[in-house]
Structure formats: C-alpha cells, structure tokens
Amino acid sequence: GSGSGSGSSTKDTMRLGLFTASAPSILSSGRPYLIYGTAWKEDETARLVSQAVKAGFRMIDTACQPKHYREDLVGEGWSEAAAALGIKREDLSLQTKFTSLNGQDRNSVPYNKRSSLEDQVKQSLSKSLTNLRTTYLDSLVLHSPMSTHADTMKVWRTFEGFVDEGKVRALGISNCYDPKKFMKIYDEARIKPNVLQNRFYAESGFDVELRKFCRDHDIKYQSFWTLSANRKALAKPQIKELAQSKGLTPQTLMYAYMMTNGHTPLDGTTNMNHMNEDITLMKRIFEGEQIFDDKEMALIDRILGIPDE
C-alpha cells in the first residue's frame, strides 16, 4: 500500500507531502513516474535529495563521478529523509552510474586509474555502495558507451557479475544515440539493458527509433535535459493554453507528455514549488488519470518537432 507506515493523522500526511507511494508500489503499478536527478547540486545535494524524498520522490539518479555529482551526499540525503518519514531503503529506488576515465576529472577519480577496466568498474561499485549507504543498487548504468565495443562489453560482463551476486538489480546505458550500437550491446548481453538514459532533444531526432526499440523490448527510456533542450517549444502559446486547460504548467505538461509516452523523465528541480507540482502530476498519473488524448499528443509532437517514425 502507499501508507507512510506510521499511524499518521491528516496533519502528518500533509507534512509528508501528497504522495507516499513506495518505489515498489509505483513500479508494480506499471504507471510512469519521475526520477529525481542529482547532477550539479554540489554542497546542496543532501538537502535537496532529502527535500525531494519528503515531497514524494522515491526514485533517485546519481553517478560515481565527483566532477558532476556528490554521490556521498545523495546517500546522506535519502537516509535523513527516510529516518524522518519512517520509511526503509527498500521503499526507494537508487540508480547510479559507472563513469569511465574519459568522463572523470583526473584529480578526483573515484577508483585507481591504473587498475584494469574490470577492476575500475568493481572499485566504482563498492565506492557507490559506500556513498549511497546501501548493500545493493536498484539500477547501475554505464554513463556512456566505451570508446570500443569490446570495452563496452567488458564493462557489461562485469555489471552482469554484480547482478549474479545480488549487488545490483538492473542494468542500463546512458548517452547512446546510435540504434545499431545499442542493439549490438542488447544482442550480446546475457542480462539485457533495462534502461536507456538519453538527452531528449532535436539533435538526435528525439531518438524515435531507439524509443520504439525500447517500447518493443520493455526497456525504460529515461530522458534528461527534457525541459532545457525544449525551452523554445514550451514557450509557445498553444502549449501554454493546453497546459492551463489541464491544470499544468508548460514544464509539467512536458513531463506529462513524456510519461504518457511511457517514458521516465529525470527531474532535477531545486525549487520546492516545482517539486510539489511535479509530485502532484506523478500522483495524478499514478491514480490512473489519462491527461492527454491522442489528438493532444499529436499536437505536442508537432510543436516539439518530433519526426514521424
């Protein structure tokens, strides 16, 4: 159920935010949801993650990449919120990434750069588990494909070992915009990718082919830069009008559009009001509301400039 587990009065429920469904109940419902994104939050990371969980976010995305993420403060933030709310680690879904040397700041690499690739991946995972104060990850993502397919598969085989050991529940890839490359990894993987996390933007043709592949193979398509990359379209009067008619802002309309497509947007907001608007949307969708009909979805497609399949 979605109760908070403490015989909470109405006053408590208000304090806990509008939405108290746990990650497992959101996932088993099959309804789309938002993930709280933690990049570029620096020293504010713990406070913001704690606020996000208190507002109702139950899925959190981070990376073992000190250059852009404070993974240790993500661990601090969710732990603080869980203690305050009386919820458990199992009520949350934590996703992090292995970032290769190319994506690290040379002065703050979270593993030994002289180790073999497989050992770098293993060291990165144990660092993540420590940082995130957990014995397992719900999802481990390769931050971007390696420079060769052979190396990508080396990382993937190591990832698969983590799943065998029960340290990781599901695997994914990020920043992979080439359908052939992604399908090759998919074909060769023993444990198939469960997540593809990409920037959702015009330059990649909005991943039309990849998103279809994900739909057909039960892979979660997670989007980032969902709002920033589509600012122009979201400023159009038709969008504002449609948003208003649905009790949304242009921003929550964009999230609702992605979720109606079955996708999972990352949401990195640092603003408490936006957090609450986003959670209100997630609640509406979780409760089964169909926000847009096909005609409205086609209109948004057109305004965004989505190519036909």
GROMACS .gro file of C-alpha atoms in nm:
model
  309
    1GLY     CA    1   0.000   0.000   0.000
    2SER     CA    2   0.101   0.363  -0.012
    3GLY     CA    3   0.064   0.444   0.357
    4SER     CA    4   0.352   0.601   0.544
    5GLY     CA    5   0.365   0.310   0.785
    6SER     CA    6   0.314   0.528   1.092
    7GLY     CA    7  -0.046   0.566   1.211
    8SER     CA    8  -0.037   0.912   1.063
    9SER     CA    9  -0.304   1.174   1.119
   10THR     CA   10  -0.415   1.407   0.842
   11LYS     CA   11  -0.175   1.668   0.975
   12ASP     CA   12   0.113   1.421   0.933
   13THR     CA   13   0.008   1.332   0.582
   14MET     CA   14   0.017   1.699   0.488
   15ARG     CA   15   0.368   1.721   0.626
   16LEU     CA   16   0.470   1.412   0.433
   17GLY     CA   17   0.361   1.562   0.106
   18LEU     CA   18   0.079   1.448  -0.118
   19PHE     CA   19   0.224   1.128  -0.240
   20THR     CA   20   0.358   0.849  -0.022
   21ALA     CA   21   0.360   0.550  -0.260
   22SER     CA   22   0.681   0.347  -0.229
   23ALA     CA   23   0.910   0.270  -0.524
   24PRO     CA   24   0.797  -0.099  -0.534
   25SER     CA   25   0.430   0.000  -0.545
   26ILE     CA   26   0.496   0.260  -0.817
   27LEU     CA   27   0.692   0.003  -1.019
   28SER     CA   28   0.438  -0.276  -0.974
   29SER     CA   29   0.157  -0.041  -1.081
   30GLY     CA   30   0.323  -0.014  -1.423
   31ARG     CA   31   0.245   0.359  -1.421
   32PRO     CA   32   0.504   0.610  -1.545
   33TYR     CA   33   0.694   0.815  -1.287
   34LEU     CA   34   0.965   1.079  -1.244
   35ILE     CA   35   1.318   1.020  -1.115
   36TYR     CA   36   1.492   1.283  -0.906
   37GLY     CA   37   1.817   1.383  -1.080
   38THR     CA   38   2.114   1.492  -0.868
   39ALA     CA   39   2.377   1.633  -1.108
   40TRP     CA   40   2.539   1.972  -1.039
   41LYS     CA   41   2.387   2.015  -0.693
   42GLU     CA   42   2.725   2.026  -0.518
   43ASP     CA   43   2.704   2.107  -0.146
   44GLU     CA   44   2.325   2.142  -0.166
   45THR     CA   45   2.285   1.776  -0.271
   46ALA     CA   46   2.195   1.629   0.069
   47ARG     CA   47   1.939   1.897   0.149
   48LEU     CA   48   1.775   1.875  -0.196
   49VAL     CA   49   1.762   1.495  -0.204
   50SER     CA   50   1.609   1.494   0.143
   51GLN     CA   51   1.351   1.753   0.033
   52ALA     CA   52   1.273   1.553  -0.281
   53VAL     CA   53   1.211   1.234  -0.084
   54LYS     CA   54   0.997   1.420   0.169
   55ALA     CA   55   0.796   1.568  -0.120
   56GLY     CA   56   0.729   1.219  -0.259
   57PHE     CA   57   1.012   1.128  -0.499
   58ARG     CA   58   1.108   0.763  -0.450
   59MET     CA   59   1.344   0.711  -0.748
   60ILE     CA   60   1.683   0.882  -0.738
   61ASP     CA   61   1.952   0.900  -1.008
   62THR     CA   62   2.317   0.982  -0.944
   63ALA     CA   63   2.666   0.883  -1.063
   64CYS     CA   64   3.006   0.789  -0.922
   65GLN     CA   65   3.153   1.096  -1.090
   66PRO     CA   66   3.274   1.358  -0.840
   67LYS     CA   67   3.314   1.612  -1.119
   68HIS     CA   68   2.934   1.649  -1.155
   69TYR     CA   69   2.778   1.454  -0.866
   70ARG     CA   70   2.812   1.434  -0.488
   71GLU     CA   71   2.708   1.071  -0.461
   72ASP     CA   72   2.804   1.065  -0.090
   73LEU     CA   73   2.561   1.349  -0.020
   74VAL     CA   74   2.286   1.164  -0.208
   75GLY     CA   75   2.338   0.885   0.048
   76GLU     CA   76   2.319   1.134   0.331
   77GLY     CA   77   2.007   1.300   0.188
   78TRP     CA   78   1.794   0.990   0.136
   79SER     CA   79   1.899   0.847   0.474
   80GLU     CA   80   1.797   1.165   0.654
   81ALA     CA   81   1.459   1.176   0.479
   82ALA     CA   82   1.392   0.805   0.532
   83ALA     CA   83   1.459   0.841   0.904
   84ALA     CA   84   1.229   1.144   0.923
   85LEU     CA   85   0.949   0.969   0.732
   86GLY     CA   86   0.990   0.627   0.890
   87ILE     CA   87   1.049   0.457   0.554
   88LYS     CA   88   1.312   0.197   0.459
   89ARG     CA   89   1.582   0.167   0.195
   90GLU     CA   90   1.355  -0.084   0.015
   91ASP     CA   91   1.093   0.189  -0.030
   92LEU     CA   92   1.334   0.377  -0.257
   93SER     CA   93   1.496   0.302  -0.589
   94LEU     CA   94   1.860   0.412  -0.622
   95GLN     CA   95   2.032   0.431  -0.960
   96THR     CA   96   2.394   0.528  -1.015
   97LYS     CA   97   2.648   0.511  -1.296
   98PHE     CA   98   2.996   0.386  -1.373
   99THR     CA   99   3.182   0.669  -1.546
  100SER     CA  100   3.495   0.577  -1.743
  101LEU     CA  101   3.823   0.767  -1.706
  102ASN     CA  102   3.731   0.988  -2.005
  103GLY     CA  103   3.436   1.126  -1.810
  104GLN     CA  104   3.623   1.182  -1.483
  105ASP     CA  105   3.813   1.481  -1.355
  106ARG     CA  106   4.171   1.350  -1.338
  107ASN     CA  107   4.212   1.498  -0.988
  108SER     CA  108   3.913   1.320  -0.837
  109VAL     CA  109   3.886   0.976  -0.997
  110PRO     CA  110   3.679   0.751  -0.765
  111TYR     CA  111   3.890   0.441  -0.847
  112ASN     CA  112   4.250   0.354  -0.923
  113LYS     CA  113   4.317   0.476  -1.276
  114ARG     CA  114   4.599   0.225  -1.318
  115SER     CA  115   4.373  -0.074  -1.246
  116SER     CA  116   4.232  -0.292  -1.522
  117LEU     CA  117   3.897  -0.178  -1.664
  118GLU     CA  118   3.713  -0.460  -1.483
  119ASP     CA  119   3.874  -0.360  -1.154
  120GLN     CA  120   3.787   0.007  -1.209
  121VAL     CA  121   3.423  -0.097  -1.250
  122LYS     CA  122   3.438  -0.307  -0.931
  123GLN     CA  123   3.602  -0.028  -0.732
  124SER     CA  124   3.344   0.219  -0.863
  125LEU     CA  125   3.060  -0.006  -0.750
  126SER     CA  126   3.198  -0.051  -0.400
  127LYS     CA  127   3.251   0.325  -0.375
  128SER     CA  128   2.889   0.379  -0.483
  129LEU     CA  129   2.754   0.132  -0.227
  130THR     CA  130   2.950   0.308   0.049
  131ASN     CA  131   2.849   0.656  -0.072
  132LEU     CA  132   2.483   0.559  -0.102
  133ARG     CA  133   2.477   0.375   0.234
  134THR     CA  134   2.332   0.060   0.083
  135THR     CA  135   2.419  -0.305   0.017
  136TYR     CA  136   2.257  -0.308  -0.328
  137LEU     CA  137   2.165  -0.082  -0.620
  138ASP     CA  138   1.831  -0.091  -0.794
  139SER     CA  139   1.999   0.010  -1.117
  140LEU     CA  140   2.356   0.052  -1.243
  141VAL     CA  141   2.409   0.244  -1.566
  142LEU     CA  142   2.712   0.276  -1.793
  143HIS     CA  143   2.748   0.656  -1.821
  144SER     CA  144   2.825   0.632  -2.191
  145PRO     CA  145   2.946   0.356  -2.422
  146MET     CA  146   3.322   0.299  -2.405
  147SER     CA  147   3.540   0.402  -2.700
  148THR     CA  148   3.532   0.045  -2.836
  149HIS     CA  149   3.253  -0.210  -2.840
  150ALA     CA  150   3.491  -0.464  -2.685
  151ASP     CA  151   3.547  -0.238  -2.382
  152THR     CA  152   3.175  -0.166  -2.353
  153MET     CA  153   3.112  -0.542  -2.334
  154LYS     CA  154   3.395  -0.582  -2.080
  155VAL     CA  155   3.216  -0.334  -1.854
  156TRP     CA  156   2.884  -0.504  -1.926
  157ARG     CA  157   3.015  -0.852  -1.830
  158THR     CA  158   3.139  -0.705  -1.501
  159PHE     CA  159   2.796  -0.545  -1.449
  160GLU     CA  160   2.631  -0.885  -1.513
  161GLY     CA  161   2.851  -1.034  -1.242
  162PHE     CA  162   2.713  -0.778  -0.995
  163VAL     CA  163   2.359  -0.888  -1.080
  164ASP     CA  164   2.459  -1.253  -1.026
  165GLU     CA  165   2.600  -1.156  -0.685
  166GLY     CA  166   2.280  -0.972  -0.588
  167LYS     CA  167   2.458  -0.637  -0.557
  168VAL     CA  168   2.268  -0.481  -0.847
  169ARG     CA  169   1.910  -0.546  -0.958
  170ALA     CA  170   1.905  -0.398  -1.311
  171LEU     CA  171   2.145  -0.257  -1.571
  172GLY     CA  172   2.138   0.026  -1.821
  173ILE     CA  173   2.328   0.251  -2.062
  174SER     CA  174   2.331   0.628  -2.098
  175ASN     CA  175   2.432   0.865  -2.377
  176CYS     CA  176   2.391   0.606  -2.651
  177TYR     CA  177   2.227   0.765  -2.956
  178ASP     CA  178   2.322   0.513  -3.223
  179PRO     CA  179   2.049   0.247  -3.259
  180LYS     CA  180   2.291  -0.003  -3.418
  181LYS     CA  181   2.538   0.036  -3.132
  182PHE     CA  182   2.265  -0.005  -2.871
  183MET     CA  183   2.113  -0.310  -3.046
  184LYS     CA  184   2.454  -0.476  -3.070
  185ILE     CA  185   2.503  -0.438  -2.695
  186TYR     CA  186   2.149  -0.563  -2.641
  187ASP     CA  187   2.205  -0.870  -2.862
  188GLU     CA  188   2.531  -0.967  -2.693
  189ALA     CA  189   2.417  -0.900  -2.337
  190ARG     CA  190   2.328  -1.201  -2.122
  191ILE     CA  191   2.142  -0.970  -1.884
  192LYS     CA  192   1.965  -0.724  -2.113
  193PRO     CA  193   1.968  -0.348  -2.058
  194ASN     CA  194   1.666  -0.243  -1.855
  195VAL     CA  195   1.732   0.131  -1.900
  196LEU     CA  196   1.842   0.366  -2.178
  197GLN     CA  197   1.903   0.716  -2.042
  198ASN     CA  198   1.946   0.982  -2.312
  199ARG     CA  199   1.913   1.352  -2.365
  200PHE     CA  200   1.574   1.417  -2.526
  201TYR     CA  201   1.644   1.670  -2.797
  202ALA     CA  202   1.616   1.764  -3.165
  203GLU     CA  203   1.982   1.696  -3.250
  204SER     CA  204   1.930   1.321  -3.202
  205GLY     CA  205   1.596   1.327  -3.386
  206PHE     CA  206   1.438   1.271  -3.043
  207ASP     CA  207   1.556   0.907  -3.051
  208VAL     CA  208   1.250   0.799  -3.248
  209GLU     CA  209   1.397   0.461  -3.350
  210LEU     CA  210   1.558   0.392  -3.013
  211ARG     CA  211   1.241   0.479  -2.823
  212LYS     CA  212   1.046   0.236  -3.040
  213PHE     CA  213   1.309  -0.032  -2.974
  214CYS     CA  214   1.279   0.036  -2.601
  215ARG     CA  215   0.899   0.008  -2.613
  216ASP     CA  216   0.917  -0.321  -2.806
  217HIS     CA  217   1.175  -0.472  -2.567
  218ASP     CA  218   1.038  -0.349  -2.237
  219ILE     CA  219   1.334  -0.114  -2.175
  220LYS     CA  220   1.275   0.203  -1.973
  221TYR     CA  221   1.360   0.512  -2.175
  222GLN     CA  222   1.481   0.775  -1.927
  223SER     CA  223   1.516   1.130  -2.055
  224PHE     CA  224   1.738   1.409  -1.927
  225TRP     CA  225   1.758   1.775  -2.032
  226THR     CA  226   1.389   1.721  -2.106
  227LEU     CA  227   1.295   2.080  -2.024
  228SER     CA  228   1.618   2.269  -2.104
  229ALA     CA  229   1.651   2.122  -2.453
  230ASN     CA  230   1.292   2.207  -2.545
  231ARG     CA  231   1.252   2.556  -2.398
  232LYS     CA  232   1.152   2.721  -2.728
  233ALA     CA  233   0.867   2.481  -2.792
  234LEU     CA  234   0.746   2.507  -2.432
  235ALA     CA  235   0.718   2.886  -2.464
  236LYS     CA  236   0.466   2.862  -2.750
  237PRO     CA  237   0.113   2.993  -2.682
  238GLN     CA  238  -0.053   2.664  -2.785
  239ILE     CA  239   0.149   2.483  -2.520
  240LYS     CA  240   0.065   2.739  -2.252
  241GLU     CA  241  -0.304   2.712  -2.341
  242LEU     CA  242  -0.310   2.333  -2.340
  243ALA     CA  243  -0.116   2.327  -2.011
  244GLN     CA  244  -0.360   2.566  -1.849
  245SER     CA  245  -0.659   2.361  -1.958
  246LYS     CA  246  -0.507   2.057  -1.783
  247GLY     CA  247  -0.407   2.233  -1.461
  248LEU     CA  248  -0.039   2.210  -1.560
  249THR     CA  249   0.248   2.446  -1.631
  250PRO     CA  250   0.436   2.416  -1.964
  251GLN     CA  251   0.707   2.229  -1.767
  252THR     CA  252   0.475   1.975  -1.606
  253LEU     CA  253   0.300   1.943  -1.943
  254MET     CA  254   0.633   1.831  -2.091
  255TYR     CA  255   0.679   1.573  -1.815
  256ALA     CA  256   0.318   1.455  -1.861
  257TYR     CA  257   0.379   1.419  -2.235
  258MET     CA  258   0.688   1.204  -2.175
  259MET     CA  259   0.510   0.992  -1.915
  260THR     CA  260   0.207   0.946  -2.142
  261ASN     CA  261   0.455   0.808  -2.396
  262GLY     CA  262   0.563   0.559  -2.129
  263HIS     CA  263   0.897   0.731  -2.068
  264THR     CA  264   1.070   0.824  -1.743
  265PRO     CA  265   1.193   1.183  -1.722
  266LEU     CA  266   1.471   1.283  -1.486
  267ASP     CA  267   1.366   1.583  -1.282
  268GLY     CA  268   1.645   1.784  -1.122
  269THR     CA  269   1.445   2.073  -0.983
  270THR     CA  270   1.589   2.264  -0.688
  271ASN     CA  271   1.268   2.459  -0.629
  272MET     CA  272   1.026   2.340  -0.363
  273ASN     CA  273   0.716   2.466  -0.550
  274HIS     CA  274   0.823   2.286  -0.866
  275MET     CA  275   0.890   1.971  -0.662
  276ASN     CA  276   0.534   1.981  -0.534
  277GLU     CA  277   0.388   2.050  -0.882
  278ASP     CA  278   0.586   1.757  -1.022
  279ILE     CA  279   0.475   1.524  -0.744
  280THR     CA  280   0.111   1.633  -0.794
  281LEU     CA  281   0.145   1.533  -1.160
  282MET     CA  282   0.303   1.199  -1.065
  283LYS     CA  283   0.012   1.134  -0.828
  284ARG     CA  284  -0.246   1.212  -1.099
  285ILE     CA  285  -0.080   0.964  -1.334
  286PHE     CA  286  -0.030   0.703  -1.061
  287GLU     CA  287  -0.401   0.724  -0.985
  288GLY     CA  288  -0.480   0.643  -1.347
  289GLU     CA  289  -0.568   0.980  -1.500
  290GLN     CA  290  -0.525   0.995  -1.880
  291ILE     CA  291  -0.403   1.351  -1.912
  292PHE     CA  292  -0.385   1.378  -2.293
  293ASP     CA  293  -0.582   1.213  -2.570
  294ASP     CA  294  -0.417   1.107  -2.897
  295LYS     CA  295  -0.502   1.435  -3.070
  296GLU     CA  296  -0.337   1.639  -2.795
  297MET     CA  297  -0.031   1.411  -2.800
  298ALA     CA  298  -0.005   1.459  -3.178
  299LEU     CA  299  -0.025   1.836  -3.131
  300ILE     CA  300   0.263   1.829  -2.880
  301ASP     CA  301   0.462   1.604  -3.117
  302ARG     CA  302   0.417   1.866  -3.390
  303ILE     CA  303   0.517   2.161  -3.171
  304LEU     CA  304   0.827   1.980  -3.042
  305GLY     CA  305   0.917   1.877  -3.396
  306ILE     CA  306   0.918   1.502  -3.339
  307PRO     CA  307   0.995   1.327  -3.672
  308ASP     CA  308   0.748   1.063  -3.791
  309GLU     CA  309   0.857   0.704  -3.728
   0.00000   0.00000   0.00000
